[in-house]
PDB file of C-alpha atoms in Angstrom:
ATOM      1  CA  MET A   1      -9.301 -30.021 -23.381  1.00  0.00           C
ATOM      2  CA  ASP A   2     -12.775 -29.487 -22.023  1.00  0.00           C
ATOM      3  CA  LYS A   3     -14.072 -26.124 -23.324  1.00  0.00           C
ATOM      4  CA  ARG A   4     -15.928 -25.330 -20.108  1.00  0.00           C
ATOM      5  CA  LYS A   5     -12.805 -25.937 -18.031  1.00  0.00           C
ATOM      6  CA  TYR A   6     -10.749 -23.846 -20.450  1.00  0.00           C
ATOM      7  CA  LEU A   7     -13.254 -20.984 -20.193  1.00  0.00           C
ATOM      8  CA  LEU A   8     -13.231 -21.117 -16.388  1.00  0.00           C
ATOM      9  CA  ASP A   9      -9.420 -21.294 -16.336  1.00  0.00           C
ATOM     10  CA  GLN A  10      -9.169 -18.275 -18.646  1.00  0.00           C
ATOM     11  CA  LEU A  11     -11.674 -16.338 -16.545  1.00  0.00           C
ATOM     12  CA  GLU A  12      -9.751 -17.167 -13.379  1.00  0.00           C
ATOM     13  CA  GLN A  13      -6.459 -16.153 -14.976  1.00  0.00           C
ATOM     14  CA  LYS A  14      -7.846 -12.809 -16.191  1.00  0.00           C
ATOM     15  CA  ILE A  15      -9.599 -12.150 -12.882  1.00  0.00           C
ATOM     16  CA  THR A  16      -6.386 -12.798 -10.967  1.00  0.00           C
ATOM     17  CA  GLY A  17      -4.429 -10.573 -13.353  1.00  0.00           C
ATOM     18  CA  PHE A  18      -6.819  -7.643 -13.079  1.00  0.00           C
ATOM     19  CA  LYS A  19      -7.078  -8.071  -9.307  1.00  0.00           C
ATOM     20  CA  ASP A  20      -3.284  -8.071  -8.895  1.00  0.00           C
ATOM     21  CA  ASP A  21      -2.777  -5.150 -11.297  1.00  0.00           C
ATOM     22  CA  SER A  22      -5.455  -3.057  -9.614  1.00  0.00           C
ATOM     23  CA  LYS A  23      -3.959  -3.791  -6.202  1.00  0.00           C
ATOM     24  CA  GLN A  24      -0.500  -2.705  -7.440  1.00  0.00           C
ATOM     25  CA  HIS A  25      -1.867   0.516  -8.920  1.00  0.00           C
ATOM     26  CA  LYS A  26      -3.867   1.252  -5.774  1.00  0.00           C
ATOM     27  CA  THR A  27      -0.726   0.794  -3.661  1.00  0.00           C
ATOM     28  CA  LEU A  28       1.367   2.916  -6.018  1.00  0.00           C
ATOM     29  CA  TYR A  29      -1.251   5.689  -6.031  1.00  0.00           C
ATOM     30  CA  ARG A  30      -1.534   5.772  -2.257  1.00  0.00           C
ATOM     31  CA  THR A  31       2.244   5.631  -1.783  1.00  0.00           C
ATOM     32  CA  LEU A  32       2.772   8.556  -4.145  1.00  0.00           C
ATOM     33  CA  ARG A  33      -0.030  10.574  -2.528  1.00  0.00           C
ATOM     34  CA  TYR A  34       1.292   9.948   0.992  1.00  0.00           C
ATOM     35  CA  ALA A  35       4.795  10.916  -0.122  1.00  0.00           C
ATOM     36  CA  VAL A  36       3.472  14.206  -1.531  1.00  0.00           C
ATOM     37  CA  PHE A  37       1.525  14.917   1.691  1.00  0.00           C
ATOM     38  CA  ILE A  38       4.534  14.208   3.866  1.00  0.00           C
ATOM     39  CA  LEU A  39       7.013  16.164   1.738  1.00  0.00           C
ATOM     40  CA  THR A  40       4.649  19.134   1.497  1.00  0.00           C
ATOM     41  CA  SER A  41       4.327  19.137   5.282  1.00  0.00           C
ATOM     42  CA  ILE A  42       8.103  18.947   5.653  1.00  0.00           C
ATOM     43  CA  SER A  43       8.453  21.913   3.306  1.00  0.00           C
ATOM     44  CA  ALA A  44       6.029  23.951   5.424  1.00  0.00           C
ATOM     45  CA  VAL A  45       7.883  23.030   8.629  1.00  0.00           C
ATOM     46  CA  LEU A  46      11.201  23.969   7.019  1.00  0.00           C
ATOM     47  CA  ALA A  47       9.775  27.336   5.953  1.00  0.00           C
ATOM     48  CA  GLY A  48       8.716  27.939   9.551  1.00  0.00           C
ATOM     49  CA  LEU A  49      12.160  26.965  10.798  1.00  0.00           C
ATOM     50  CA  ALA A  50      13.775  29.380   8.327  1.00  0.00           C
ATOM     51  CA  ILE A  51      11.725  32.200   9.859  1.00  0.00           C
ATOM     52  CA  LYS A  52      12.429  31.082  13.427  1.00  0.00           C
ATOM     53  CA  PHE A  53      16.184  30.606  12.854  1.00  0.00           C
ATOM     54  CA  PRO A  54      17.312  33.220  10.317  1.00  0.00           C
ATOM     55  CA  GLU A  55      20.972  32.295  10.843  1.00  0.00           C
ATOM     56  CA  PHE A  56      20.266  28.920   9.171  1.00  0.00           C
ATOM     57  CA  SER A  57      17.920  30.260   6.500  1.00  0.00           C
ATOM     58  CA  SER A  58      20.265  29.587   3.570  1.00  0.00           C
ATOM     59  CA  THR A  59      20.742  25.929   4.572  1.00  0.00           C
ATOM     60  CA  ILE A  60      17.037  25.529   5.242  1.00  0.00           C
ATOM     61  CA  SER A  61      16.219  27.215   1.918  1.00  0.00           C
ATOM     62  CA  VAL A  62      18.287  24.614   0.088  1.00  0.00           C
ATOM     63  CA  ALA A  63      16.385  21.872   1.936  1.00  0.00           C
ATOM     64  CA  ILE A  64      13.077  23.506   0.953  1.00  0.00           C
ATOM     65  CA  VAL A  65      14.155  23.572  -2.702  1.00  0.00           C
ATOM     66  CA  LEU A  66      15.159  19.896  -2.566  1.00  0.00           C
ATOM     67  CA  VAL A  67      11.903  18.859  -0.885  1.00  0.00           C
ATOM     68  CA  SER A  68       9.892  20.904  -3.384  1.00  0.00           C
ATOM     69  CA  ALA A  69      11.788  19.298  -6.268  1.00  0.00           C
ATOM     70  CA  ALA A  70      11.000  15.857  -4.831  1.00  0.00           C
ATOM     71  CA  VAL A  71       7.303  16.773  -4.708  1.00  0.00           C
ATOM     72  CA  GLY A  72       7.517  17.822  -8.359  1.00  0.00           C
ATOM     73  CA  VAL A  73       9.144  14.539  -9.365  1.00  0.00           C
ATOM     74  CA  ILE A  74       6.563  12.476  -7.490  1.00  0.00           C
ATOM     75  CA  THR A  75       3.599  14.353  -8.965  1.00  0.00           C
ATOM     76  CA  SER A  76       5.144  14.017 -12.428  1.00  0.00           C
ATOM     77  CA  ILE A  77       5.501  10.261 -11.976  1.00  0.00           C
ATOM     78  CA  GLU A  78       1.903  10.105 -10.842  1.00  0.00           C
ATOM     79  CA  GLY A  79       0.806  12.119 -13.865  1.00  0.00           C
ATOM     80  CA  LEU A  80       2.673   9.848 -16.260  1.00  0.00           C
ATOM     81  CA  ARG A  81       1.744   6.509 -14.702  1.00  0.00           C
ATOM     82  CA  LYS A  82      -1.883   7.431 -13.823  1.00  0.00           C
ATOM     83  CA  PRO A  83      -2.139   4.796 -11.071  1.00  0.00           C
ATOM     84  CA  ALA A  84      -5.482   6.058  -9.723  1.00  0.00           C
ATOM     85  CA  GLU A  85      -7.146   5.871 -13.122  1.00  0.00           C
ATOM     86  CA  LEU A  86      -5.621   2.471 -13.862  1.00  0.00           C
ATOM     87  CA  TRP A  87      -6.686   1.188 -10.458  1.00  0.00           C
ATOM     88  CA  ILE A  88     -10.319   2.175 -11.070  1.00  0.00           C
ATOM     89  CA  HIS A  89     -10.290   0.903 -14.655  1.00  0.00           C
ATOM     90  CA  GLU A  90      -8.773  -2.455 -13.694  1.00  0.00           C
ATOM     91  CA  ARG A  91     -11.083  -2.863 -10.717  1.00  0.00           C
ATOM     92  CA  THR A  92     -14.125  -2.212 -12.946  1.00  0.00           C
ATOM     93  CA  THR A  93     -12.963  -4.873 -15.412  1.00  0.00           C
ATOM     94  CA  TYR A  94     -12.196  -7.236 -12.527  1.00  0.00           C
ATOM     95  CA  TYR A  95     -15.770  -6.931 -11.219  1.00  0.00           C
ATOM     96  CA  ALA A  96     -17.228  -7.431 -14.716  1.00  0.00           C
ATOM     97  CA  LEU A  97     -15.172 -10.619 -15.103  1.00  0.00           C
ATOM     98  CA  MET A  98     -16.262 -11.807 -11.653  1.00  0.00           C
ATOM     99  CA  ASP A  99     -19.901 -11.285 -12.669  1.00  0.00           C
ATOM    100  CA  LEU A 100     -19.309 -13.257 -15.865  1.00  0.00           C
ATOM    101  CA  LYS A 101     -17.615 -16.078 -13.961  1.00  0.00           C
ATOM    102  CA  ARG A 102     -20.534 -16.260 -11.537  1.00  0.00           C
ATOM    103  CA  GLU A 103     -22.941 -16.447 -14.486  1.00  0.00           C
ATOM    104  CA  VAL A 104     -20.841 -19.150 -16.205  1.00  0.00           C
ATOM    105  CA  GLU A 105     -20.697 -21.245 -13.042  1.00  0.00           C
ATOM    106  CA  PHE A 106     -24.452 -20.884 -12.580  1.00  0.00           C
ATOM    107  CA  LYS A 107     -25.551 -21.577 -16.169  1.00  0.00           C
ATOM    108  CA  LEU A 108     -22.973 -24.007 -17.547  1.00  0.00           C
ATOM    109  CA  ASP A 109     -22.386 -27.570 -16.477  1.00  0.00           C
ATOM    110  CA  GLU A 110     -20.663 -30.644 -17.944  1.00  0.00           C
ATOM    111  CA  ASN A 111     -23.603 -31.184 -20.307  1.00  0.00           C
ATOM    112  CA  SER A 112     -23.633 -27.662 -21.773  1.00  0.00           C
ATOM    113  CA  SER A 113     -23.405 -27.440 -25.539  1.00  0.00           C
ATOM    114  CA  PRO A 114     -20.179 -26.196 -27.126  1.00  0.00           C
ATOM    115  CA  GLU A 115     -22.174 -23.336 -28.679  1.00  0.00           C
ATOM    116  CA  MET A 116     -23.342 -22.184 -25.234  1.00  0.00           C
ATOM    117  CA  ILE A 117     -19.787 -22.338 -23.874  1.00  0.00           C
ATOM    118  CA  GLU A 118     -18.496 -20.412 -26.888  1.00  0.00           C
ATOM    119  CA  LYS A 119     -21.141 -17.750 -26.270  1.00  0.00           C
ATOM    120  CA  TYR A 120     -19.657 -17.103 -22.832  1.00  0.00           C
ATOM    121  CA  PHE A 121     -16.090 -17.264 -24.160  1.00  0.00           C
ATOM    122  CA  PHE A 122     -16.889 -14.571 -26.709  1.00  0.00           C
ATOM    123  CA  LYS A 123     -18.616 -12.560 -23.985  1.00  0.00           C
ATOM    124  CA  MET A 124     -15.353 -12.693 -22.019  1.00  0.00           C
ATOM    125  CA  GLN A 125     -13.444 -11.624 -25.132  1.00  0.00           C
ATOM    126  CA  GLU A 126     -15.848  -8.708 -25.608  1.00  0.00           C
ATOM    127  CA  LEU A 127     -15.346  -7.600 -22.007  1.00  0.00           C
ATOM    128  CA  LEU A 128     -11.561  -7.681 -22.385  1.00  0.00           C
ATOM    129  CA  GLY A 129     -11.677  -5.930 -25.744  1.00  0.00           C
ATOM    130  CA  ALA A 130     -14.041  -3.248 -24.451  1.00  0.00           C
ATOM    131  CA  SER A 131     -11.768  -2.722 -21.462  1.00  0.00           C
ATOM    132  CA  GLY A 132      -8.768  -2.132 -23.714  1.00  0.00           C
ATOM    133  CA  GLU A 133     -10.737   0.154 -26.022  1.00  0.00           C
ATOM    134  CA  LYS A 134     -12.063   2.172 -23.079  1.00  0.00           C
ATOM    135  CA  TRP A 135      -8.535   2.707 -21.754  1.00  0.00           C
ATOM    136  CA  ASN A 136      -7.260   3.653 -25.215  1.00  0.00           C
ATOM    137  CA  ARG A 137     -10.095   6.188 -25.627  1.00  0.00           C
ATOM    138  CA  HIS A 138      -9.312   7.592 -22.210  1.00  0.00           C
ATOM    139  CA  ILE A 139      -5.620   8.024 -23.011  1.00  0.00           C
ATOM    140  CA  ALA A 140      -6.442   9.488 -26.434  1.00  0.00           C
ATOM    141  CA  GLY A 141      -8.787  11.979 -24.740  1.00  0.00           C
ATOM    142  CA  VAL A 142      -6.109  12.963 -22.254  1.00  0.00           C
ATOM    143  CA  LEU A 143      -3.571  13.425 -25.039  1.00  0.00           C
ATOM    144  CA  GLN A 144      -6.057  15.367 -27.146  1.00  0.00           C
ATOM    145  CA  SER A 145      -6.928  17.734 -24.293  1.00  0.00           C
ATOM    146  CA  HIS A 146      -3.212  18.090 -23.558  1.00  0.00           C
ATOM    147  CA  ASN A 147      -2.516  18.942 -27.211  1.00  0.00           C
ATOM    148  CA  ALA A 148      -5.408  21.426 -27.267  1.00  0.00           C
ATOM    149  CA  GLN A 149      -3.843  23.549 -24.527  1.00  0.00           C
ATOM    150  CA  PRO A 150      -2.216  26.704 -25.891  1.00  0.00           C
ATOM    151  CA  GLY A 151       1.564  26.568 -25.941  1.00  0.00           C
ATOM    152  CA  VAL A 152       1.706  22.787 -25.341  1.00  0.00           C
ATOM    153  CA  GLN A 153       3.554  20.690 -27.874  1.00  0.00           C
ATOM    154  CA  ALA A 154       3.425  16.942 -27.919  1.00  0.00           C
ATOM    155  CA  GLY A 155       5.220  14.398 -30.031  1.00  0.00           C
ATOM    156  CA  LEU A 156       2.013  12.633 -31.052  1.00  0.00           C
ATOM    157  CA  PRO A 157      -0.133  13.732 -33.984  1.00  0.00           C
ATOM    158  CA  LYS A 158      -3.703  14.813 -33.319  1.00  0.00           C
ATOM    159  CA  SER A 159      -6.355  12.348 -34.366  1.00  0.00           C
ATOM    160  CA  PRO A 160      -8.502  13.309 -37.399  1.00  0.00           C
TER     161      PRO A 160
END
């Protein structure tokens, strides 16, 4: 297989993957945020209704508890999945790969040396590796700050 074509195919595949992943995480983040906004508003309206109609306050109070619990579940899911942070991270990597692809298309042609093509392949590998390392450092930092909070216990050991 032609190395230049392979490099461009790999770049396109990674670009598409990061674009799709970032779009999914953006959608998930916005969906969860909108759900929290809506449920919080519903809770406030229910609290007002409980004051206005005291004869139904026990039924409305149960509804408020259920809506509040739903808000808690949604914010917990958001905290675990971190869609906003993933969206930004993936979008940053996507743009870096797009820049690299543009550079490859500009500088490499059918007559480019294998060494020159390999240089850009390894540059792509570095970008992908750095992206993974950056995310791992971010998660480790989050876990470390979580473990540093008084009274918080986590199942993961602290790093040295």
